[in-house]
XYZ file of C-alpha atoms in Angstrom:
734
model
C 45.369 -59.130 -21.204
C 44.233 -57.252 -18.227
C 46.038 -57.885 -14.829
C 42.426 -58.706 -12.172
C 40.542 -55.714 -10.586
C 40.648 -56.899 -7.485
C 42.381 -55.627 -3.832
C 41.797 -59.700 -2.583
C 44.847 -60.473 -5.131
C 47.818 -60.893 -3.644
C 51.104 -59.813 -6.103
C 53.575 -59.969 -3.412
C 52.686 -63.688 -3.688
C 52.341 -64.124 -7.338
C 55.572 -61.909 -8.224
C 57.216 -65.218 -5.636
C 55.694 -68.048 -7.154
C 56.807 -67.416 -10.729
C 60.087 -66.903 -8.976
C 60.116 -70.001 -8.190
C 59.075 -71.752 -10.710
C 61.661 -69.709 -13.487
C 64.292 -69.273 -10.831
C 65.873 -66.372 -9.828
C 68.233 -65.606 -13.277
C 65.151 -65.914 -15.128
C 65.137 -62.379 -17.671
C 61.795 -60.282 -18.205
C 61.119 -59.143 -21.242
C 59.155 -55.352 -21.941
C 56.756 -56.675 -23.959
C 56.870 -52.647 -25.452
C 60.289 -52.376 -26.540
C 59.339 -55.980 -27.812
C 56.732 -55.348 -29.637
C 58.447 -52.302 -31.860
C 61.435 -53.698 -32.485
C 58.536 -55.449 -34.677
C 57.279 -53.280 -36.330
C 60.895 -51.877 -37.414
C 61.166 -48.690 -34.321
C 63.426 -48.925 -32.287
C 66.435 -46.705 -31.891
C 69.140 -48.912 -32.302
C 68.174 -50.865 -35.197
C 67.084 -47.175 -37.140
C 70.403 -46.087 -35.666
C 73.519 -44.606 -38.634
C 74.802 -47.147 -41.158
C 71.708 -49.892 -38.634
C 69.641 -52.577 -40.410
C 66.320 -51.575 -41.723
C 63.009 -53.660 -42.186
C 61.333 -53.058 -45.990
C 58.885 -53.325 -44.291
C 59.891 -49.887 -42.523
C 57.315 -46.959 -42.241
C 60.890 -45.146 -43.387
C 61.330 -47.605 -45.864
C 58.308 -46.224 -47.539
C 57.528 -43.795 -47.025
C 57.620 -41.993 -50.208
C 59.860 -38.031 -51.065
C 57.219 -34.957 -50.829
C 57.662 -31.899 -53.133
C 61.032 -32.647 -54.656
C 62.578 -31.303 -58.247
C 61.184 -34.449 -59.771
C 58.113 -34.924 -58.585
C 56.919 -32.448 -60.071
C 58.946 -32.302 -63.143
C 56.613 -35.597 -63.996
C 53.719 -34.275 -62.603
C 51.109 -33.957 -65.349
C 50.415 -30.399 -66.687
C 45.932 -29.510 -66.394
C 45.599 -26.924 -68.601
C 44.220 -24.094 -68.010
C 41.682 -23.823 -70.872
C 39.656 -26.473 -71.897
C 39.554 -29.178 -74.598
C 37.208 -27.456 -76.837
C 38.693 -24.084 -75.999
C 42.471 -24.410 -76.952
C 40.755 -26.431 -80.600
C 39.710 -24.316 -83.084
C 37.504 -27.044 -84.545
C 35.817 -27.893 -81.805
C 35.512 -24.008 -80.144
C 34.166 -22.726 -84.008
C 32.063 -25.996 -84.122
C 30.455 -24.855 -80.851
C 29.672 -21.217 -81.543
C 27.860 -22.237 -84.770
C 25.796 -25.021 -82.946
C 24.791 -21.941 -80.361
C 24.421 -19.564 -82.910
C 21.873 -22.463 -84.726
C 20.293 -22.836 -81.652
C 20.113 -18.938 -81.233
C 18.717 -18.383 -84.233
C 16.107 -21.406 -84.323
C 14.836 -20.149 -80.990
C 13.763 -16.834 -82.561
C 12.518 -18.269 -86.010
C 10.957 -19.973 -83.693
C 9.621 -17.719 -81.382
C 9.208 -14.207 -83.986
C 6.165 -17.259 -86.047
C 4.150 -17.029 -83.191
C 4.542 -12.832 -82.312
C 0.703 -12.859 -83.503
C -0.589 -15.742 -80.994
C 1.850 -14.215 -78.500
C -0.013 -10.767 -79.022
C -3.275 -12.461 -79.476
C -3.145 -13.792 -75.851
C -1.385 -10.833 -74.169
C -4.679 -9.064 -75.161
C -6.900 -11.650 -73.815
C -5.216 -11.665 -70.547
C -4.877 -8.335 -70.010
C -8.217 -7.132 -68.381
C -6.450 -9.981 -65.701
C -4.357 -8.058 -65.228
C -5.742 -4.644 -65.160
C -8.115 -6.600 -62.775
C -5.502 -8.366 -59.846
C -3.926 -4.542 -59.867
C -6.472 -2.690 -59.672
C -7.696 -4.881 -56.407
C -4.592 -5.863 -54.905
C -3.934 -1.943 -55.566
C -7.944 -1.647 -53.739
C -6.575 -4.187 -50.339
C -3.280 -1.685 -49.884
C -4.796 1.089 -49.445
C -7.527 0.715 -47.485
C -5.646 -2.089 -45.739
C -8.295 -4.578 -45.783
C -5.085 -7.404 -45.345
C -5.608 -7.219 -41.737
C -9.649 -7.655 -42.103
C -9.771 -10.864 -41.473
C -7.976 -10.146 -37.935
C -10.229 -7.382 -36.863
C -12.434 -9.132 -36.912
C -10.884 -12.333 -35.257
C -10.764 -9.843 -32.519
C -14.069 -8.274 -32.256
C -15.979 -12.503 -32.656
C -13.814 -12.617 -29.589
C -14.836 -9.167 -26.910
C -17.624 -10.921 -26.780
C -16.508 -13.476 -24.872
C -13.480 -11.527 -23.624
C -14.774 -8.183 -22.759
C -10.801 -7.444 -22.906
C -10.913 -8.035 -26.608
C -12.056 -4.760 -27.328
C -8.586 -2.993 -26.229
C -7.000 -4.476 -28.412
C -9.509 -4.130 -31.347
C -9.203 -0.493 -30.665
C -5.454 -0.198 -30.630
C -6.125 -2.190 -34.284
C -8.741 0.698 -35.418
C -6.027 3.742 -34.742
C -3.149 1.674 -36.330
C -5.503 1.246 -39.593
C -6.345 4.656 -39.664
C -3.137 5.606 -40.191
C -2.369 3.265 -42.309
C -5.313 4.257 -44.543
C -4.565 8.012 -43.731
C -1.027 7.861 -45.250
C -1.650 5.530 -48.215
C -5.062 8.040 -49.133
C -3.120 10.752 -49.333
C -0.155 8.802 -51.436
C -2.924 7.823 -53.495
C -3.312 11.671 -54.044
C -0.241 11.726 -56.426
C -0.244 8.888 -57.713
C -3.575 9.698 -59.388
C -2.707 13.484 -60.907
C 0.245 11.349 -61.785
C -1.926 9.161 -63.720
C -4.330 11.279 -65.262
C -1.015 13.519 -66.837
C -0.218 10.200 -68.594
C -3.360 10.440 -69.893
C -3.859 13.855 -71.253
C -0.160 13.624 -72.664
C -0.985 10.358 -74.239
C -4.600 12.206 -75.213
C -2.269 14.640 -77.373
C 0.536 12.366 -78.543
C 1.241 10.762 -82.267
C 0.105 8.508 -83.187
C 2.836 6.331 -83.396
C 3.282 7.183 -78.799
C -0.042 5.330 -78.125
C 0.626 2.961 -79.989
C 3.556 1.791 -78.295
C 2.697 2.834 -75.394
C -0.870 1.391 -75.507
C 1.606 -2.023 -76.341
C 3.588 -1.615 -73.735
C 0.200 -1.656 -71.479
C -1.201 -4.107 -72.667
C 2.562 -6.617 -73.003
C 2.548 -5.665 -68.731
C -0.790 -6.208 -68.152
C -1.368 -8.899 -70.238
C 1.731 -10.540 -68.454
C 0.047 -10.052 -65.179
C -2.802 -11.270 -66.188
C -1.550 -14.550 -66.748
C -2.202 -18.265 -65.156
C 0.960 -19.782 -63.324
C 0.207 -22.871 -64.162
C 0.096 -21.956 -68.729
C 2.656 -19.756 -69.910
C 3.007 -17.405 -72.106
C 6.248 -17.969 -75.087
C 5.560 -22.223 -76.065
C 8.511 -24.958 -75.993
C 10.657 -24.109 -78.803
C 13.446 -26.849 -77.963
C 12.681 -30.188 -75.438
C 14.974 -31.734 -73.521
C 15.226 -35.186 -72.632
C 15.934 -35.230 -69.280
C 19.322 -37.279 -68.792
C 20.313 -39.130 -64.921
C 23.075 -37.873 -64.384
C 26.499 -40.699 -63.854
C 27.370 -41.544 -60.163
C 30.767 -43.760 -58.827
C 27.682 -45.907 -56.675
C 25.715 -46.616 -60.525
C 29.557 -47.513 -61.632
C 29.807 -49.381 -58.752
C 26.881 -51.146 -58.890
C 27.116 -51.695 -63.256
C 30.569 -52.909 -62.414
C 29.668 -56.278 -59.601
C 26.767 -56.882 -62.150
C 29.638 -57.751 -64.403
C 30.422 -60.944 -62.613
C 34.540 -60.537 -62.889
C 35.224 -62.972 -60.133
C 38.116 -59.842 -59.160
C 35.816 -57.641 -59.063
C 33.154 -59.277 -56.653
C 35.801 -60.620 -54.328
C 37.273 -56.517 -54.051
C 33.279 -56.401 -52.841
C 32.637 -59.080 -50.882
C 35.725 -58.404 -48.659
C 34.207 -55.033 -47.949
C 35.822 -51.833 -50.501
C 32.928 -49.734 -50.979
C 34.178 -48.883 -54.672
C 34.879 -45.602 -53.116
C 38.730 -45.370 -53.758
C 38.214 -46.832 -57.241
C 38.103 -43.440 -59.222
C 41.282 -41.340 -59.295
C 39.991 -38.280 -60.639
C 36.098 -36.907 -60.163
C 32.823 -38.263 -62.650
C 32.556 -34.903 -65.051
C 31.550 -33.366 -67.770
C 33.359 -33.756 -71.393
C 31.929 -31.626 -73.955
C 28.645 -31.202 -72.460
C 27.852 -34.478 -74.473
C 28.792 -36.814 -71.524
C 30.261 -38.336 -68.366
C 33.256 -40.104 -68.036
C 34.553 -41.661 -65.595
C 38.528 -42.717 -65.064
C 38.119 -46.124 -62.791
C 41.259 -47.941 -60.949
C 40.560 -50.917 -61.188
C 40.610 -53.878 -58.638
C 44.316 -55.850 -58.523
C 44.118 -58.573 -60.940
C 41.026 -56.501 -62.940
C 42.012 -55.839 -66.528
C 39.638 -52.842 -67.906
C 39.725 -55.772 -71.579
C 37.246 -57.641 -69.092
C 34.946 -54.946 -68.828
C 35.527 -53.502 -72.446
C 34.432 -57.453 -73.632
C 30.853 -56.712 -71.178
C 30.123 -53.534 -72.986
C 26.943 -54.739 -73.399
C 26.318 -55.822 -69.677
C 27.399 -52.933 -68.409
C 25.201 -50.439 -71.130
C 22.232 -52.835 -69.662
C 23.405 -52.671 -65.316
C 23.409 -48.956 -65.990
C 20.530 -48.830 -67.836
C 21.280 -47.179 -70.578
C 21.221 -47.860 -74.762
C 24.050 -49.640 -75.184
C 25.324 -46.901 -78.847
C 25.450 -44.327 -74.699
C 28.308 -46.631 -73.269
C 31.743 -46.697 -74.361
C 34.341 -48.506 -72.363
C 38.472 -47.829 -73.051
C 41.008 -49.060 -71.935
C 43.719 -46.762 -71.050
C 47.130 -48.454 -70.959
C 49.976 -45.444 -71.351
C 48.669 -46.018 -67.051
C 48.384 -49.798 -67.278
C 46.028 -52.647 -67.926
C 43.475 -52.013 -64.892
C 43.202 -48.495 -65.525
C 39.443 -48.334 -67.225
C 38.029 -45.419 -69.296
C 34.261 -45.188 -69.127
C 32.561 -42.709 -71.304
C 28.574 -42.165 -71.408
C 27.400 -40.051 -73.494
C 23.767 -38.730 -73.458
C 22.276 -39.215 -77.113
C 23.179 -43.134 -78.665
C 26.105 -41.983 -80.839
C 24.497 -44.210 -83.863
C 21.657 -42.085 -83.700
C 22.430 -39.164 -82.226
C 22.975 -35.979 -85.213
C 26.258 -34.957 -85.959
C 28.167 -31.985 -86.888
C 29.061 -31.802 -91.235
C 32.290 -32.649 -93.178
C 34.099 -29.192 -92.056
C 35.398 -29.499 -95.716
C 31.994 -30.132 -96.984
C 31.600 -27.369 -98.758
C 34.849 -24.880 -98.622
C 38.261 -25.229 -97.871
C 41.799 -28.089 -99.061
C 43.541 -29.994 -98.134
C 47.483 -30.389 -97.582
C 48.242 -34.118 -97.606
C 51.469 -33.094 -95.235
C 48.516 -31.786 -92.464
C 46.029 -33.415 -90.966
C 42.873 -33.410 -92.145
C 38.962 -34.111 -90.139
C 38.121 -37.509 -90.806
C 34.924 -38.514 -88.015
C 34.393 -37.579 -84.677
C 34.594 -39.446 -81.045
C 31.676 -40.690 -78.264
C 33.016 -37.403 -76.821
C 31.900 -35.559 -80.228
C 35.340 -34.582 -80.055
C 37.054 -34.180 -83.590
C 39.219 -36.683 -85.440
C 41.672 -36.230 -87.478
C 43.597 -38.019 -90.601
C 46.939 -37.239 -91.659
C 47.838 -39.405 -95.042
C 51.399 -39.196 -95.784
C 53.921 -40.842 -94.403
C 51.274 -43.575 -94.142
C 49.877 -46.067 -95.370
C 45.879 -47.496 -94.410
C 44.095 -50.552 -93.697
C 40.580 -50.640 -93.894
C 38.171 -53.703 -92.381
C 35.512 -54.778 -91.766
C 32.623 -57.124 -91.485
C 30.187 -57.001 -94.480
C 28.021 -53.403 -94.115
C 29.595 -52.021 -91.940
C 30.726 -48.348 -93.837
C 33.731 -50.032 -94.677
C 33.449 -48.000 -98.313
C 32.084 -45.100 -97.172
C 35.305 -44.852 -94.913
C 37.503 -45.613 -97.437
C 35.837 -42.398 -99.211
C 36.073 -40.267 -97.335
C 39.635 -40.055 -97.176
C 40.258 -40.383 -101.153
C 37.680 -37.279 -100.756
C 40.435 -35.826 -98.629
C 43.229 -36.552 -100.716
C 41.215 -35.482 -103.951
C 41.346 -31.664 -102.190
C 45.286 -31.410 -102.100
C 44.732 -30.090 -105.752
C 49.029 -31.083 -105.726
C 47.491 -35.087 -105.387
C 46.816 -38.335 -107.622
C 44.513 -39.875 -106.901
C 44.152 -44.017 -108.369
C 41.151 -45.375 -107.455
C 40.368 -49.100 -107.490
C 36.832 -50.507 -106.911
C 37.100 -53.743 -106.925
C 33.419 -54.960 -106.018
C 32.455 -53.271 -108.659
C 28.873 -51.812 -107.325
C 30.787 -48.174 -108.711
C 31.013 -46.592 -104.649
C 33.704 -45.284 -105.599
C 32.356 -43.596 -109.004
C 32.253 -40.210 -107.715
C 35.925 -39.643 -107.650
C 36.309 -40.099 -111.523
C 36.939 -36.555 -112.109
C 39.942 -36.688 -110.084
C 41.459 -39.725 -110.378
C 44.687 -40.092 -112.442
C 43.280 -43.797 -112.342
C 40.464 -45.233 -111.989
C 38.493 -48.521 -112.625
C 35.045 -50.427 -111.439
C 35.152 -54.317 -111.599
C 36.582 -57.704 -111.162
C 36.377 -58.506 -114.770
C 39.818 -59.483 -115.997
C 40.832 -56.736 -118.638
C 39.810 -54.140 -114.757
C 42.771 -57.446 -113.301
C 44.574 -55.484 -116.272
C 44.572 -51.853 -115.868
C 44.472 -52.482 -111.631
C 48.045 -54.385 -112.644
C 49.643 -52.216 -115.293
C 48.550 -49.134 -113.437
C 50.129 -50.798 -110.105
C 53.164 -51.080 -112.737
C 53.439 -47.666 -113.120
C 53.330 -46.700 -109.821
C 56.436 -48.733 -109.173
C 58.091 -47.943 -111.821
C 57.422 -43.923 -110.161
C 58.669 -45.248 -106.735
C 61.595 -45.756 -108.377
C 62.358 -43.431 -110.253
C 61.854 -40.974 -107.142
C 64.046 -42.649 -104.768
C 66.787 -41.724 -107.941
C 64.915 -37.709 -107.799
C 64.977 -37.646 -103.757
C 68.612 -39.500 -103.460
C 70.647 -37.361 -105.680
C 68.411 -33.610 -104.398
C 71.204 -31.149 -102.908
C 70.988 -32.370 -98.612
C 69.225 -28.487 -98.093
C 66.897 -29.770 -99.973
C 65.482 -33.226 -98.896
C 67.041 -32.537 -95.831
C 65.354 -36.115 -94.186
C 65.800 -38.051 -97.687
C 61.893 -38.197 -98.372
C 59.433 -35.584 -100.204
C 58.678 -32.457 -97.917
C 56.170 -29.415 -98.871
C 57.868 -27.815 -100.738
C 59.205 -31.194 -103.017
C 56.025 -31.866 -103.345
C 54.869 -28.929 -104.579
C 58.040 -28.499 -106.714
C 56.499 -29.329 -110.024
C 59.262 -30.514 -112.258
C 60.705 -32.746 -109.835
C 57.366 -34.260 -110.091
C 56.958 -35.772 -106.130
C 52.800 -34.367 -105.928
C 51.401 -37.282 -103.149
C 49.960 -40.445 -104.695
C 47.186 -42.294 -103.000
C 45.487 -45.343 -104.087
C 42.886 -46.208 -102.881
C 41.287 -50.479 -103.158
C 38.555 -51.020 -101.986
C 37.847 -55.521 -102.056
C 42.178 -56.246 -101.930
C 41.683 -59.067 -101.386
C 40.568 -59.717 -104.812
C 44.203 -58.833 -106.610
C 45.437 -60.289 -103.671
C 44.296 -64.381 -104.665
C 43.826 -64.168 -107.895
C 45.089 -66.819 -109.516
C 47.466 -65.584 -112.160
C 48.378 -61.781 -110.794
C 47.981 -62.638 -107.655
C 51.915 -62.451 -106.104
C 51.974 -59.761 -107.846
C 49.926 -57.917 -107.055
C 51.200 -58.600 -103.488
C 54.375 -57.672 -104.240
C 54.270 -54.541 -105.439
C 51.228 -53.658 -102.750
C 54.620 -54.545 -99.816
C 57.144 -52.884 -101.688
C 54.797 -49.880 -102.247
C 53.673 -50.553 -98.337
C 57.045 -50.646 -96.620
C 59.265 -47.898 -99.653
C 56.799 -45.807 -100.679
C 55.948 -43.072 -97.313
C 59.331 -42.334 -97.866
C 58.245 -41.205 -101.163
C 55.067 -39.560 -101.118
C 52.439 -42.770 -102.068
C 50.425 -43.160 -99.761
C 48.198 -46.877 -100.543
C 45.156 -47.199 -98.536
C 43.001 -51.467 -98.835
C 39.975 -51.767 -98.019
C 38.444 -55.736 -97.474
C 35.003 -57.104 -95.884
C 37.314 -60.381 -94.942
C 40.455 -59.452 -93.090
C 42.402 -62.651 -93.166
C 45.650 -63.535 -94.043
C 45.250 -64.492 -97.998
C 42.842 -61.048 -98.220
C 45.950 -58.858 -96.023
C 48.729 -60.745 -97.054
C 51.980 -60.176 -93.502
C 53.882 -58.572 -95.132
C 50.822 -56.033 -96.321
C 48.710 -55.805 -92.813
C 52.576 -55.661 -90.753
C 53.554 -52.885 -92.231
C 50.853 -50.452 -92.503
C 50.641 -47.551 -90.016
C 46.576 -46.683 -90.008
C 44.452 -48.604 -89.571
C 40.391 -47.842 -88.659
C 39.026 -51.364 -87.472
C 34.480 -51.657 -88.242
C 32.866 -53.953 -86.207
C 34.594 -57.389 -86.776
C 33.313 -60.908 -85.573
C 36.772 -62.296 -83.635
C 40.124 -61.570 -82.998
C 42.143 -62.550 -85.140
C 40.266 -60.948 -87.453
C 40.556 -56.909 -85.253
C 43.676 -58.041 -84.792
C 44.519 -58.632 -88.271
C 43.125 -54.788 -88.995
C 44.170 -53.777 -85.611
C 47.667 -54.719 -85.137
C 49.042 -58.051 -82.946
C 47.417 -58.275 -79.549
C 45.053 -55.260 -79.734
C 42.409 -57.345 -79.005
C 44.317 -59.062 -75.126
C 44.792 -55.128 -74.490
C 40.931 -54.185 -74.422
C 40.944 -52.605 -77.973
C 38.564 -54.729 -79.589
C 36.470 -53.370 -82.568
C 33.783 -56.732 -81.714
C 32.145 -54.861 -79.252
C 30.314 -52.612 -82.187
C 27.054 -53.139 -82.474
C 25.340 -54.349 -86.167
C 24.116 -50.761 -86.052
C 26.925 -48.816 -85.079
C 28.309 -47.956 -88.946
C 30.193 -45.583 -89.652
C 32.181 -45.830 -85.720
C 35.150 -47.964 -85.270
C 38.653 -47.890 -84.041
C 41.073 -45.755 -85.706
C 44.461 -46.597 -84.568
C 47.838 -44.726 -85.646
C 46.907 -41.219 -85.658
C 47.258 -40.628 -82.306
C 48.740 -42.054 -78.654
C 45.797 -44.107 -78.416
C 43.389 -45.854 -80.804
C 39.893 -43.710 -81.025
C 36.815 -44.795 -80.766
C 35.601 -42.472 -84.039
C 32.767 -42.196 -85.909
C 32.977 -41.264 -89.640
C 31.016 -38.547 -91.707
C 28.780 -39.221 -93.427
C 28.876 -38.736 -97.236
C 26.300 -41.009 -99.418
C 26.988 -40.451 -103.263
C 25.302 -37.038 -104.423
C 27.410 -35.480 -101.735
C 30.124 -36.916 -102.779
C 29.646 -35.466 -106.465
C 29.215 -32.289 -104.414
C 32.932 -32.148 -103.227
C 33.985 -34.288 -106.478
C 33.288 -30.776 -108.676
C 35.154 -28.648 -106.066
C 37.555 -30.928 -106.056
C 38.062 -30.469 -109.903
C 37.914 -26.706 -109.985
C 40.476 -26.554 -107.858
C 42.780 -28.817 -110.144
C 41.611 -27.409 -112.915
C 43.153 -23.496 -112.089
C 46.463 -25.158 -110.624
C 46.959 -26.987 -113.850
C 47.495 -30.395 -112.255
C 44.704 -33.016 -113.782
C 46.017 -35.847 -114.998
C 45.664 -39.350 -116.280
C 42.542 -40.895 -116.616
C 40.336 -37.572 -115.500
C 42.384 -35.552 -118.770
C 41.528 -38.671 -120.649
C 44.989 -40.391 -121.126
C 44.124 -44.400 -120.973
C 46.125 -47.091 -119.791
C 47.263 -49.663 -122.938
C 46.769 -53.275 -121.158
C 47.469 -54.988 -124.382
C 51.060 -56.681 -122.656
C 49.115 -57.909 -119.403
C 46.543 -59.547 -120.833
C 47.855 -61.203 -123.661
C 49.587 -62.304 -121.028
C 53.141 -62.268 -123.213
C 55.990 -62.667 -120.489
C 56.336 -66.572 -121.472
C 57.189 -65.387 -125.203
C 59.821 -62.868 -123.913
C 61.751 -64.934 -122.532
C 61.037 -68.270 -124.403
C 62.223 -64.985 -127.602
C 65.461 -64.474 -125.653
C 66.864 -67.079 -124.722
C 68.600 -68.438 -127.753
C 68.632 -72.573 -127.893
C 71.824 -72.790 -127.337
C 71.210 -70.992 -123.653
C 69.559 -73.780 -122.238
C 69.709 -72.175 -118.714
C 70.489 -67.711 -117.349
C 70.777 -66.261 -114.309
C 67.212 -63.912 -114.126
C 69.446 -60.296 -113.933
C 69.893 -61.656 -117.542
C 66.852 -62.773 -118.833
C 65.969 -59.259 -116.836
C 68.529 -57.299 -118.882
C 67.122 -58.960 -122.480
C 63.444 -58.251 -121.196
C 64.161 -54.367 -120.798
C 65.971 -54.125 -124.556
C 62.802 -56.510 -126.721
C 59.794 -54.553 -124.349
C 61.457 -51.572 -122.727
C 58.116 -49.814 -122.582
C 56.215 -52.549 -120.392
C 59.469 -54.650 -118.064
C 61.834 -51.018 -117.811
C 63.047 -51.153 -113.299
C 61.242 -55.487 -113.828
C 63.929 -56.619 -111.415
C 64.680 -60.291 -110.092
C 62.327 -60.972 -107.481
C 59.549 -59.434 -109.266
C 60.405 -61.970 -112.889
C 59.926 -64.628 -110.366
C 57.074 -63.521 -108.847
C 55.430 -62.772 -111.818
C 56.200 -66.671 -113.999
C 55.152 -68.086 -109.678
C 51.353 -68.470 -111.451
C 52.879 -70.663 -114.785
C 54.010 -73.363 -112.428
C 58.059 -72.343 -113.581
C 60.774 -71.637 -110.312
C 64.139 -70.304 -110.169
C 66.771 -72.772 -109.515
C 70.912 -72.240 -109.038
C 72.525 -71.995 -112.263
C 75.467 -71.676 -112.648
C 77.115 -68.365 -115.496
C 79.904 -66.204 -116.183
C 79.778 -62.338 -115.487
C 80.548 -60.323 -118.594
C 82.405 -57.394 -115.751
C 83.848 -60.045 -114.200
C 85.206 -63.219 -116.427
C 84.312 -65.028 -112.928
C 81.993 -67.780 -113.010
C 79.087 -68.574 -110.489
C 76.594 -70.080 -109.584
C 72.862 -67.337 -109.339
C 69.668 -68.263 -108.927
C 67.843 -67.994 -113.119
C 65.586 -70.168 -115.651
C 65.656 -73.319 -117.143
C 64.060 -73.131 -121.291
C 62.235 -75.803 -121.093
C 60.115 -74.968 -118.078
C 59.508 -72.106 -120.162
C 58.257 -73.912 -123.099
C 57.233 -76.952 -121.489
C 54.277 -74.296 -119.338
C 53.524 -71.620 -122.688
C 52.326 -75.759 -123.759
C 50.549 -76.385 -121.143
C 49.410 -72.660 -121.060
C 47.669 -73.073 -124.882
C 46.933 -76.072 -124.485
C 44.192 -74.429 -121.590
C 42.952 -71.545 -123.382
C 42.569 -73.976 -127.214
C 45.240 -72.110 -128.626
C 48.212 -72.867 -131.010
C 51.259 -74.100 -130.133
C 54.130 -72.621 -128.923
C 56.616 -72.758 -132.126
């Protein structure tokens, strides 16, 4: 409020009236001091030991140039990522060399065409040079000016003096230029004389140079000499205004509210939008408070439409490492599913060390994505026809290029997609018939027995050879220990786990392998097109380290493959389209899940890789199992003799026995089948027959003391045998 600016205003009378109204002892308030106190700027308040408001300037001031701040600061790399990565550098170098070779070959093929065009244009070039030199020699450039002065002198006689000046200037120029023309023509005549006496090769070279020079000078301005070897498609650069407009079009309430409040979005970008690896633009976006990046990821299709880009070019991701509201938007120049991908680096040469990463695919920015199979198990999931089996086969192809590794491949779909691997597989089977299931069960029992043997070997090794109680590269290379890597690939694994008779045992074995196998050098890769609780039991899905999820239809399937709450965190394989074959989220290999396009290896190409892998194994002497002509004895599995064997080891006088005693007797009866059988495995094997274990009283042979333990009732076994024989139409058990 301002005081009236009027000389007629009586200030003394106004003050007197105010004193009469409030009294002589009224307190006069200093408004400036009061405002300072409210802002926390009162010297008395900020004195040492005095109170400090939580919203004051001092309380909000952040320390600058502190040692802790510099220690926590992120150091930007000196060299770009493509220059620090040997794979990316060699890939870019090979691409540049290929481009140069293409251009050279393209133009080399058209040399006769270019020569003809130069010869045709050379006379025009001679004419242009002669005409230009003549105009310069006789100063014809100034002729229009002189003529205009002559015409003007008719009406204005004083212009005649200007013409005389221009004429004298022209005479001096022509005289000087004529003097320079004499030696020029002399040099030209001498050159022609020397050329007449020169060898034929020199004459041809000189004529070629003259034709090239005059041909280029005679070329039309709109018709270049060289054809275009590479046609580039112009791509519109990504700008901050375009990103903000696209986000506003998504109809996300938090973004719309921020824009309505007057936020222009200029402060949403913590770093400039920049090109990445020459394949597209990356934009880091700090979304308005309360808006999560997953909300944008969910609307990828709408975002692509708002950016007017193909769907395969727009790849939004959540950077949860910063916070859930940090969006990383990559907009590629080309559709990822249709762009040309570089060849698999191991396609024609090279070997794999399973203890180290090997190439698995590329991300939307063209960077290499690797996979490390050792000390981890893997789950691959998607809807049908999205590249699940090809991804599994690619991982197994990498394993076959390690000549030490045993590779076990089970194609339960039965179409033969894994058949190229057969020449090097330790165990291989395709199909879901009874004999195929029996083969797989026998093979998995072998692996389980091998797991127990390995744990004992590792346990008994000296500490200096096995410091961390797990397989090392040196131990895996020592043949006498038998600790070579084992990689098991199962396509359509739900066939095993849903099997009416052996499903529980398959689940028990795979759960054991996925929990304890990695430390012993055993890797299990399970692939399914139906990710649910039956196809991927909880004990398996919760313990897998590596996960590759291609397109799925819902958040439940997404989290079954990638892990709990991944969909909520913005890692959504539901955003992939039907044409994004071979593209999925790879989790577990790095700190964050990565959108990965796997290298495409078809059947004939896979066979070429396997021929090289078999040669490596033959040279190393590591062909084993199926590849070496060995077979698996599945008679015991197919006959289903477990019930009969239990009945045989339990006498009529022993109505009930502890499970441990039954396992011990079974091992003595058929050591090749039941070696290493545990109580839990026996319980799982009996479950399909409807036989359950219960509390059984018995005496411990070592201590002589009686106790209640889990055991088997012989009457239940006999009942199960009778039921089985009745269903199969066989003879009754005796």
